[in-house]
Amino acid sequence: MENQFFLGDQGPPLDFGQSLSSPLSTAWQSLSSPMEIQATELNSTDYGLQFESALSSMVSSPVASNSNLSNESFMIRELIGKLGSIGGNSGEISPQPLIANSTNTSCYSTPLNSPPKLSLPLNTLVKEKLPRLGKSMGMNSSVTDFSADPGFAERAAKFSCFGSKSFNGRTSQLGLNDTSSPSPSLSPYRSNPLSSNRKIPRVSSSPSLNAMVIEPLQDRSELSHSQEESSITNGDPSLKPSKGTNSRKRKTVPKAKTNEISTSPSTNAPKGTESNEKRCKSTESNGNQNDSIKTEDDAKGNTKPPEPPKDYIHVRARRGQATDSHSLAERVRREKISERMKLLQNIVPGCNKVTGKALMLDEIINYVQSLQRQVEFLSMKLASVNTRLDFNMDGLMPKE
Amino acid sequence: MASMVTNPVTNANSDRTKRKKKKSMIMEDNHQSHARWKSEAQQQIYSSKLLQALSQVSLNTPSSSAPRGGRAVREAADRALAVAAKGRTRWSRAILTSRLKLKFRKQKRQRGAAVAAVTRSSCSKKPRFSVSKLKSKSLPAVQRKVKVLGRLVPGCRKQPLPIILEEATDYIAALEMQVRAMTTLAELLSGSGAASSGSALPPQSPPP
C-alpha cells in the first residue's frame, strides 16, 4: 500500500525547480528518492516514519531523482503554485498530506510549507507522538538541515501518507482528536489548520491561499482536512481563529474571502478577485468578487446590488459576465481616478479638508492658477532685473 | 489535471501580482515625480537652464517674433521647465511644441484674416454665444471643472480625467519648483544687481 504511494508511477522527475523556492525544491527532490527506499521498510502504520525518513534524506541530499510520485507530482505542483505565497503560513501549515482523489500523493505537501517554520509548531504536536515514533527518530537522524525538529518529518509523514487507508484509521493511530469522514483526498491547503480542534477549519489562514486555492480545491473533502488540522493545530499557536470554522464546503470560502477582502486593502483585493473571476470563472471566484463588490459597494455606495452569498460551485451564471466586466472596468477606472486624486490631495495644500471630486477639483484649479500667476509675476520681476543686469550677465553665467 | 487546476490559480496569482506591480509602479512614478521636482539638484539644473535662457532673451532684441518683456521671460521660463522635465510628460512636450504651433497659427491667421474680415461682417455673433452658453450649462459640474483644469495644464485640453489628474500632479510639482527657483534667482539677481558687481553666484539655497 505504501509502496503504491511511492512507487505508483515512474513519472517524470519532479521539476519543482522552477516553481519552488530553492529550499523547498531540494526538499522535494530529496524526498522523492528516499520515498522509494523507505516504502518497503516501513509498515503502513508508520507512515510518519516513512515520510520522515524520506524527508530527512531528501533534505540532506538534494537529489533530483525520478520520483515515483507522478501523481504526487501533480499534487505537488498544485501545492507549489498555491503555497508559493503561503510561506508565511508555514507555522500553521501542518504536514498535511496531499492525497489525490485517485492515488495517494501529497506526501510532500508539508515540505512546501517552509519546513523550518513547520518544525516549531510540530514540536509541540510531535512530542506526544514521540514514543511511537522512536523508530522514525532513528531514521531521521540525518535530518539536520531540514528542520531541527525530528518530529516534524514524522508528523508530516504521518499525515501525508494516509492514502488508501481510511482516514479514521489513521487518525486513530495518530491519536488525533477528531476522526471523521474517511475521505482520502486531503488538500494540503486545507490542512493548514486555522483555529480549532473542531472539525473543519477549512480555510487556510493565508488570504492568498484562500483566494487562490479554494476554487480549484473545492472537490477536496474538507472534513478530512479539518480533522487533521484539528489534530495538528492542537499545539499550533499561530492559527488564526478569525478564519472561522465552517463545516460547510463552500460557504466558508466566500465568507472567509469576504472577510479577507473587507480587511485587506480595498483596491487590491477586489482587483485580485476580479482577476480571479476573469480567470477561474468559478462560482467561488464569483462569490469572491461579488463579496468584494459588495464590500466595495458598501464602501463606495455603488449602484450595483449586493450579491446573495454563494453557496456552491453551481452559482456560476448568477451575475452576467458582461455586466461584471463593465462594472469591473468601471471600478478599475474609478480606482485609478481616486488614486490620482489622493496624490493630488497630498500635494495641493488645503485639500485635506475637502471631500468630493468637485470641490477638490476647485481647489486644484485654484492652486494651479495661483502658481501660474506667481510664475508670471516672478518672470516680470526677472525681466526687470534682467534689463538692469544685462551688462552683468557675463559675470553671473560662468558659475552655472 | 492538477496542472490545469493550478494554472488558473497561478495565473490569477501572477495577474494579481502584475496588477499590484502596475499599481505600485504608478504610485511610485507619481511619488518619484513629486520627489524629483522637490530635489535640490533639479532646482539647480533648472536655475542654470533658466539663466541661460534669460541671457538669450535679454541679448536677443525683442524685435523678432517672440513677444517682449515679461512675456518672453515667462515663456523662456516655461520652456526651461519643460526641458528640465525631459519631455516625459504631456505638458512638457506641449510646451516645447507650442512655439512651432504658434508660428503656424500666425501664418494661418494672416492668411485667414482677409477671409474672416469678409465673413464676420455678414454673420452675426448671436448663435455663437448661445451655443457656448448651452455648452457651459449642460455639462455637470465635475465635467466642467475637469475641462477648466485641462485648459490650465498645457497640452491636456482634450484628455480624459485620469490623464489630466496625472499631468496635473506633475505639473503642479514642476510649477512649485519653478516658483522656488525663480524666487531665489530674482533675489540673487536683484541682490547682485544692487551690489552692482560681477560677483560669482553663491550656491542656491531654497527659500525658507
XYZ file of C-alpha atoms in Angstrom:
608
model
C 0.000 0.000 0.000
C 2.602 2.391 0.925
C 4.521 1.153 -1.946
C 1.743 2.228 -4.123
C 2.141 5.667 -2.850
C 5.645 5.998 -3.729
C 6.195 3.534 -6.425
C 2.943 4.011 -8.209
C 4.199 5.664 -11.315
C 7.621 6.116 -12.555
C 6.699 9.507 -13.626
C 8.896 12.319 -14.653
C 11.093 13.773 -12.027
C 9.545 16.372 -10.017
C 10.570 19.531 -11.615
C 9.949 21.871 -8.890
C 12.953 23.921 -9.578
C 11.015 26.491 -11.426
C 8.124 26.871 -9.185
C 9.549 26.122 -5.830
C 11.945 28.103 -3.900
C 15.281 26.501 -3.647
C 14.985 25.016 -0.201
C 11.658 23.577 -0.990
C 12.762 22.216 -4.284
C 15.696 20.496 -2.763
C 13.484 19.094 -0.127
C 11.119 17.796 -2.672
C 13.707 16.320 -4.832
C 15.348 14.642 -1.985
C 12.035 13.404 -0.831
C 11.333 11.550 -3.973
C 14.279 9.258 -3.809
C 14.067 8.280 -0.195
C 10.422 7.597 -0.504
C 11.171 4.690 -2.676
C 13.667 3.407 -0.289
C 11.562 3.744 2.683
C 8.446 2.431 1.209
C 9.341 -1.131 1.587
C 10.697 -0.842 5.008
C 8.000 0.871 6.863
C 4.730 -0.616 7.651
C 1.512 1.037 6.975
C 1.061 2.301 10.410
C 4.225 4.188 10.402
C 3.643 6.490 7.577
C 5.028 9.191 9.597
C 8.267 7.442 9.964
C 8.383 6.731 6.342
C 7.782 10.197 5.407
C 10.040 11.488 7.994
C 12.919 9.468 6.834
C 12.154 10.354 3.318
C 12.074 13.950 4.207
C 15.262 13.744 6.062
C 17.058 12.088 3.265
C 15.548 14.482 0.860
C 16.644 17.425 2.764
C 20.083 16.239 3.305
C 20.651 15.083 -0.192
C 19.081 17.156 -2.858
C 18.732 14.523 -5.424
C 16.552 15.205 -8.327
C 15.836 11.652 -8.975
C 12.944 10.188 -10.751
C 10.238 10.102 -8.336
C 7.650 7.504 -8.262
C 5.250 10.101 -7.417
C 3.825 11.155 -10.673
C 0.537 11.516 -9.003
C 2.111 13.286 -6.203
C 3.869 15.450 -8.654
C 0.592 16.768 -9.863
C -0.490 17.492 -6.418
C 2.829 18.883 -5.582
C 2.781 21.237 -8.475
C -0.581 22.336 -7.424
C 0.594 22.830 -3.959
C 3.617 24.660 -5.040
C 1.684 27.043 -7.128
C -0.674 27.726 -4.387
C 1.562 27.562 -1.483
C 4.228 29.621 -3.011
C 2.825 32.616 -1.386
C 1.979 30.924 1.754
C 5.428 30.910 3.115
C 4.295 32.966 5.964
C 1.745 30.471 6.972
C 4.182 27.779 7.495
C 3.682 27.915 11.151
C 0.173 26.838 10.778
C 0.650 24.505 7.977
C 0.836 21.145 9.361
C 2.250 18.491 7.192
C -0.991 17.641 5.685
C -0.688 15.135 3.003
C -1.664 15.840 -0.487
C -3.849 12.988 -1.186
C -5.200 12.905 -4.636
C -8.521 11.500 -5.260
C -7.282 8.590 -7.146
C -3.983 7.883 -5.598
C -2.102 8.668 -2.584
C 0.043 11.573 -3.181
C 0.836 14.621 -1.292
C 3.404 13.214 0.898
C 5.285 16.255 0.009
C 2.804 18.796 0.915
C 4.438 19.574 4.117
C 7.843 20.442 2.891
C 6.339 23.031 0.699
C 5.354 24.965 3.654
C 8.643 26.339 4.712
C 9.806 23.413 6.664
C 11.775 25.256 9.225
C 8.726 27.043 10.367
C 6.807 23.858 10.448
C 9.216 22.425 12.851
C 8.221 24.833 15.524
C 4.545 24.077 15.710
C 5.217 20.485 15.081
C 7.431 20.262 18.015
C 4.568 20.623 20.342
C 2.427 18.310 18.341
C 5.036 15.758 17.839
C 6.096 15.432 21.343
C 3.131 13.393 22.138
C 3.903 11.113 19.301
C 7.499 10.726 20.096
C 7.319 7.442 21.871
C 5.533 5.897 18.986
C 7.876 7.220 16.506
C 11.002 6.116 18.117
C 11.773 4.123 15.099
C 11.436 7.029 12.855
C 13.568 9.096 15.062
C 16.452 6.920 14.338
C 15.895 7.280 10.696
C 15.535 10.919 10.974
C 18.856 11.405 12.461
C 20.040 12.517 9.130
C 17.541 15.239 9.004
C 19.590 18.024 10.245
C 19.157 20.746 7.817
C 15.586 20.023 7.132
C 14.491 21.023 10.486
C 15.684 20.830 13.936
C 12.589 19.023 14.817
C 12.679 15.368 14.026
C 9.094 15.177 14.934
C 8.235 17.395 12.048
C 9.091 14.941 9.400
C 7.499 12.310 11.423
C 4.346 14.231 11.661
C 4.481 15.106 8.052
C 4.894 11.536 7.119
C 2.065 10.527 9.238
C -0.290 12.915 7.717
C 0.920 12.690 4.264
C 0.760 9.005 3.873
C -2.809 8.410 4.627
C -3.506 7.480 1.104
C -5.522 4.426 0.765
C -6.071 3.871 4.379
C -9.125 5.179 5.854
C -8.774 8.442 7.434
C -10.455 7.282 10.520
C -7.965 4.580 10.941
C -5.112 6.892 10.532
C -6.323 9.487 12.784
C -6.915 6.977 15.426
C -3.450 5.745 15.025
C -2.086 9.123 15.312
C -4.220 9.908 18.198
C -5.910 12.751 16.574
C -8.733 14.369 18.276
C -11.399 14.139 15.742
C -11.838 11.311 13.454
C -14.487 11.751 10.970
C -15.076 11.199 7.359
C -12.604 8.950 5.755
C -12.207 10.948 2.657
C -8.828 10.249 1.319
C -8.291 13.403 -0.512
C -6.709 15.959 1.589
C -5.619 19.091 0.141
C -2.580 20.462 1.745
C -4.015 23.872 1.891
C -6.867 22.732 3.853
C -4.541 21.124 6.153
C -3.404 24.423 7.295
C -5.429 24.390 10.328
C -6.671 27.653 11.278
C -8.154 27.603 14.526
C -9.784 24.948 16.345
C -9.807 21.406 17.220
C -13.115 21.452 15.607
C -13.668 19.535 12.551
C -13.329 21.957 9.895
C -11.219 24.957 9.783
C -11.063 24.605 6.135
C -9.963 27.911 5.052
C -6.323 28.347 5.301
C -5.108 31.204 7.237
C -3.420 32.912 4.424
C -5.619 35.210 2.456
C -3.749 34.463 -0.645
C -4.337 30.827 -0.111
C -7.970 31.385 0.259
C -8.195 33.430 -2.799
C -6.079 31.225 -4.886
C -6.563 27.858 -3.529
C -10.081 27.484 -2.679
C -11.504 27.426 -6.101
C -9.608 24.532 -7.502
C -9.759 22.586 -4.351
C -13.409 22.621 -4.000
C -13.742 18.999 -4.651
C -11.413 18.071 -1.901
C -13.035 16.880 1.119
C -12.634 19.358 3.761
C -13.818 17.290 6.537
C -10.879 15.049 6.484
C -8.785 18.095 6.271
C -10.248 19.565 9.258
C -9.570 16.556 11.267
C -6.014 16.634 10.512
C -5.978 20.247 11.063
C -7.540 19.921 14.361
C -5.048 17.381 15.408
C -2.240 19.424 14.163
C -3.469 22.639 15.441
C -3.506 21.470 18.922
C -0.217 22.855 19.637
C -0.135 25.422 16.975
C -0.277 28.816 18.462
C -0.192 30.666 15.270
C -3.518 29.525 13.994
C -5.898 32.210 13.168
C -9.233 31.616 14.720
C -10.632 34.511 12.843
C -10.873 32.491 9.732
C -13.691 30.701 11.297
C -14.585 27.121 11.388
C -17.024 26.339 8.724
C -18.382 22.975 8.438
C -19.860 23.610 5.078
C -17.904 23.168 1.985
C -18.356 26.290 0.075
C -19.930 28.778 2.269
C -16.891 29.144 4.290
C -14.863 30.049 1.346
C -16.758 33.051 0.217
C -17.250 34.157 3.735
C -13.656 33.833 4.505
C -12.842 35.567 1.357
C -15.158 38.365 2.096
C -13.632 38.695 5.461
C -10.293 38.912 3.909
C -11.421 41.271 1.314
C -13.032 43.577 3.717
C -9.961 43.681 5.788
C -7.463 43.785 3.051
C -6.949 46.947 1.115
C -9.985 47.561 -0.884
C -8.172 48.358 -4.040
C -6.020 45.306 -4.117
C -8.434 42.700 -3.018
C -11.182 43.459 -5.446
C -8.745 43.603 -8.232
C -7.346 40.327 -7.217
C -10.737 38.842 -7.003
C -11.668 40.431 -10.237
C -8.763 38.886 -11.908
C -9.639 35.649 -10.294
C -13.042 35.839 -11.661
C -11.874 36.519 -15.076
C -9.606 33.573 -14.932
C -11.301 30.956 -12.955
C -14.908 31.696 -13.676
C -15.829 29.512 -10.844
C -18.557 30.300 -8.505
C -16.078 30.731 -5.807
C -14.412 33.480 -7.652
C -17.753 34.881 -8.495
C -18.628 34.682 -4.924
C -15.445 36.384 -4.020
C -15.920 39.089 -6.479
C -19.437 39.532 -5.518
C -18.472 39.742 -1.973
C -15.751 42.124 -2.807
C -18.101 44.060 -4.924
C -20.448 44.026 -2.058
C -17.945 45.407 0.315
C -16.804 47.906 -2.200
C -20.302 48.907 -2.923
C -20.951 49.410 0.667
C -17.913 51.444 0.898
C -18.487 53.466 -2.197
C -22.223 53.418 -2.381
C -22.201 51.863 -5.764
C -25.382 51.162 -7.565
C -24.550 47.511 -8.077
C -26.835 45.450 -5.875
C -25.138 43.196 -3.353
C -24.990 39.626 -4.426
C -26.527 36.869 -2.420
C -23.983 34.678 -0.734
C -22.708 31.982 -2.933
C -23.003 28.592 -1.594
C -21.765 26.177 -4.074
C -19.978 25.968 -7.285
C -23.042 25.974 -9.385
C -23.842 29.542 -8.597
C -21.900 30.321 -11.688
C -24.189 32.152 -14.016
C -25.841 34.298 -11.469
C -24.389 37.615 -12.378
C -23.899 38.096 -16.041
C -20.313 38.195 -17.017
C -21.000 41.100 -19.288
C -22.212 43.328 -16.582
C -19.428 42.197 -14.444
C -16.843 43.129 -16.955
C -18.389 46.528 -17.287
C -18.536 47.020 -13.634
C -15.042 45.717 -13.351
C -13.740 48.151 -15.867
C -15.651 50.892 -14.242
C -14.315 50.003 -10.881
C -10.801 49.936 -12.198
C -11.288 53.314 -13.756
C -12.771 54.758 -10.648
C -9.976 53.443 -8.573
C -7.417 54.939 -10.874
C -9.062 58.275 -10.617
C -9.430 58.140 -6.878
C -5.838 57.102 -6.516
C -4.687 60.089 -8.502
C -6.967 62.371 -6.616
C -5.398 61.165 -3.417
C -1.984 62.007 -4.700
C -3.150 65.435 -5.648
C -4.684 65.819 -2.267
C -1.306 65.380 -0.705
C 0.284 67.887 -2.976
C -2.256 70.631 -3.020
C -2.427 72.407 0.298
C -5.841 72.672 1.821
C -7.271 69.726 0.025
C -7.319 67.511 3.060
C -10.395 69.067 4.483
C -12.250 68.922 1.263
C -14.062 65.827 0.171
C -15.643 65.154 -3.121
C -14.354 65.449 -6.590
C -15.896 68.773 -7.479
C -14.550 70.642 -4.501
C -11.179 69.069 -4.800
C -11.032 69.983 -8.447
C -11.916 73.506 -7.442
C -9.016 73.599 -5.065
C -6.686 72.150 -7.603
C -7.708 74.638 -10.212
C -7.233 77.487 -7.809
C -3.851 76.252 -6.849
C -2.659 75.829 -10.396
C -3.902 79.267 -11.271
C -2.156 80.787 -8.292
C 1.073 79.055 -9.180
C 0.876 80.257 -12.725
C 0.226 83.786 -11.574
C 3.225 83.580 -9.303
C 5.365 82.466 -12.176
C 4.058 85.318 -14.220
C 4.855 87.793 -11.533
C 8.320 86.426 -10.985
C 9.041 86.457 -14.675
C 8.111 90.113 -14.814
C 10.410 90.706 -11.920
C 13.199 88.808 -13.574
C 12.668 90.697 -16.758
C 13.042 93.952 -14.961
C 16.107 92.672 -13.201
C 17.436 91.393 -16.462
C 17.327 94.712 -18.133
C 19.303 96.101 -15.298
C 21.745 93.266 -15.312
C 22.423 92.936 -18.969
C 25.850 94.148 -18.558
C 26.403 91.904 -15.556
C 25.269 88.678 -17.149
C 28.731 87.643 -18.130
C 29.803 87.780 -14.545
C 26.903 85.603 -13.446
C 26.968 82.966 -16.105
C 30.258 81.174 -15.533
C 29.147 79.663 -12.255
C 26.258 77.989 -13.962
C -5.351 17.719 -14.250
C -3.607 19.111 -11.353
C -1.708 21.365 -13.642
C -4.943 22.585 -15.092
C -6.192 23.263 -11.697
C -3.104 25.049 -10.685
C -2.835 27.098 -13.810
C -5.747 29.353 -13.167
C -4.597 29.824 -9.693
C -1.088 30.631 -10.638
C -2.281 32.756 -13.475
C -4.544 34.630 -11.213
C -1.744 34.935 -8.812
C 0.598 36.270 -11.402
C -2.053 38.538 -12.737
C -2.724 39.812 -9.322
C 0.911 40.450 -8.763
C 1.120 42.112 -12.137
C -1.730 44.352 -11.260
C -0.207 45.093 -7.958
C 3.043 45.884 -9.654
C 1.341 48.158 -12.085
C -0.365 49.969 -9.321
C 2.751 50.230 -7.302
C 4.587 51.470 -10.338
C 2.029 54.136 -10.912
C 2.242 55.133 -7.333
C 5.967 55.092 -7.493
C 6.003 57.188 -10.599
C 3.844 59.752 -9.008
C 5.866 59.713 -5.861
C 9.004 59.849 -7.858
C 7.835 62.724 -9.939
C 6.959 64.722 -6.917
C 10.186 63.846 -5.201
C 12.029 64.617 -8.377
C 10.756 68.127 -8.581
C 11.454 68.690 -4.953
C 15.085 67.776 -5.110
C 17.779 70.373 -4.842
C 19.618 69.081 -7.845
C 16.596 69.520 -10.020
C 16.186 73.044 -8.885
C 19.744 73.867 -9.610
C 19.572 72.315 -13.017
C 16.522 74.337 -13.758
C 18.042 77.519 -12.498
C 21.050 77.150 -14.677
C 18.918 76.489 -17.700
C 16.774 79.425 -16.864
C 19.713 81.704 -16.597
C 20.936 80.636 -19.961
C 17.562 81.239 -21.458
C 17.283 84.586 -19.776
C 20.599 85.707 -21.080
C 19.492 84.750 -24.527
C 16.272 86.636 -24.118
C 17.978 89.726 -22.938
C 20.545 89.504 -25.652
C 18.018 88.891 -28.363
C 16.241 92.085 -29.070
C 12.525 91.558 -28.890
C 12.140 92.646 -32.433
C 11.796 89.050 -33.548
C 8.603 87.004 -33.351
C 8.975 86.475 -29.623
C 6.866 88.825 -27.526
C 8.581 91.411 -25.487
C 9.414 91.867 -21.870
C 7.843 89.747 -19.227
C 6.024 87.557 -21.642
C 9.287 86.477 -23.201
C 10.745 85.723 -19.821
C 7.682 83.776 -18.857
C 7.847 81.732 -21.978
C 11.533 81.179 -21.581
C 10.978 80.025 -18.049
C 8.275 77.625 -19.142
C 10.405 76.227 -21.846
C 13.277 75.752 -19.474
C 10.914 73.926 -17.168
C 9.747 71.695 -19.969
C 13.310 70.878 -20.838
C 14.013 70.052 -17.230
C 11.094 67.636 -17.363
C 12.912 65.791 -20.126
C 9.800 65.530 -22.176
C 8.330 62.658 -20.241
C 5.087 64.362 -19.582
C 2.462 65.677 -21.925
C 2.579 69.195 -20.667
C 6.307 69.441 -21.176
C 6.036 68.201 -24.712
C 3.139 70.534 -25.359
C 5.132 73.495 -24.111
C 8.081 72.656 -26.270
C 5.983 72.277 -29.368
C 3.785 75.242 -28.656
C 6.188 77.662 -30.214
C 6.092 75.897 -33.511
C 2.348 75.784 -33.380
C 2.191 79.467 -32.689
C 4.230 80.178 -35.724
C 1.962 78.107 -37.878
C -1.067 79.682 -36.369
C 0.239 83.124 -37.103
C 0.756 82.280 -40.694
C -2.694 80.855 -40.932
C -4.151 83.803 -39.225
C -2.561 86.149 -41.662
C -3.971 84.127 -44.488
C -7.365 83.787 -42.957
C -7.617 87.316 -41.689
C -8.612 88.613 -45.019
C -11.275 85.975 -45.393
C -12.502 86.375 -41.871
C -12.896 90.080 -42.237
C -15.284 89.497 -45.072
C -17.269 86.784 -43.355
C -17.581 88.433 -39.990
C -19.435 91.367 -41.315
C -22.067 89.146 -42.787
C -22.505 86.694 -39.923
C -23.972 87.707 -36.642
C -22.444 86.620 -33.430
C -25.606 85.525 -31.727
C -25.566 81.853 -32.498
C -22.063 81.596 -31.235
C -22.947 82.962 -27.848
C -25.972 80.811 -27.429
C -24.053 77.722 -28.347
C -21.349 78.500 -25.862
C -23.890 79.167 -23.142
C -25.638 75.925 -23.792
C -22.378 74.125 -23.625
C -21.390 75.592 -20.328
C -24.657 74.740 -18.615
C -25.308 71.303 -19.973
C -22.232 69.661 -18.556
C -22.172 68.536 -14.953
C -20.080 70.482 -12.530
C -17.299 67.971 -12.319
C -17.016 67.748 -16.059
C -16.839 71.489 -16.374
C -14.102 71.697 -13.809
C -12.197 68.949 -15.470
C -12.298 70.921 -18.680
C -11.084 74.021 -16.931
C -8.239 72.108 -15.415
C -7.463 70.630 -18.778
C -7.152 74.086 -20.213
C -4.877 75.195 -17.417
C -2.431 72.385 -17.816
C -0.707 72.792 -21.127
C -1.371 70.065 -23.605
C -4.271 68.484 -21.786
C -7.271 70.102 -23.314
C -8.888 67.015 -24.674
C -7.546 64.358 -22.382
C -9.657 62.149 -20.179
C -9.786 62.712 -16.468
C -7.203 60.252 -15.187
C -4.627 61.620 -17.604
C -5.423 65.154 -16.653
C -5.033 64.304 -12.998
C -1.723 62.653 -13.589
C -0.426 65.509 -15.650
C -1.701 67.980 -13.123
C 0.209 66.218 -10.386
C 3.458 66.506 -12.203
C 2.717 69.974 -13.464
C 1.956 71.285 -10.013
C 5.169 69.837 -8.657
C 7.098 71.375 -11.520
C 5.416 74.735 -11.072
C 6.283 74.753 -7.401
C 9.876 74.124 -8.254
C 9.781 76.821 -10.862
C 8.438 79.315 -8.400
C 11.085 78.426 -5.881
C 13.874 78.703 -8.406
C 12.688 81.937 -9.866
C 12.238 83.495 -6.463
C 15.722 82.588 -5.498
C 17.052 83.765 -8.795
C 15.238 87.043 -8.599
C 16.521 87.655 -5.139
C 20.041 86.848 -6.135
C 19.935 88.860 -9.271
C 18.335 91.804 -7.646
C 20.739 91.475 -4.790
C 23.731 91.281 -7.040
C 22.277 93.959 -9.204
C 22.004 96.168 -6.206
C 25.573 95.346 -5.363
C 26.315 96.132 -8.995
C 29.175 93.763 -9.216
C 30.032 90.713 -11.272
C 30.323 88.593 -8.181
C 30.006 84.869 -8.651
C 26.660 83.395 -7.803
C 26.645 81.627 -4.492
C 25.171 78.166 -4.465
C 21.471 78.374 -4.481
C 19.644 77.737 -1.325
C 15.935 77.018 -1.212
C 13.880 79.857 0.058
C 12.628 79.370 3.592
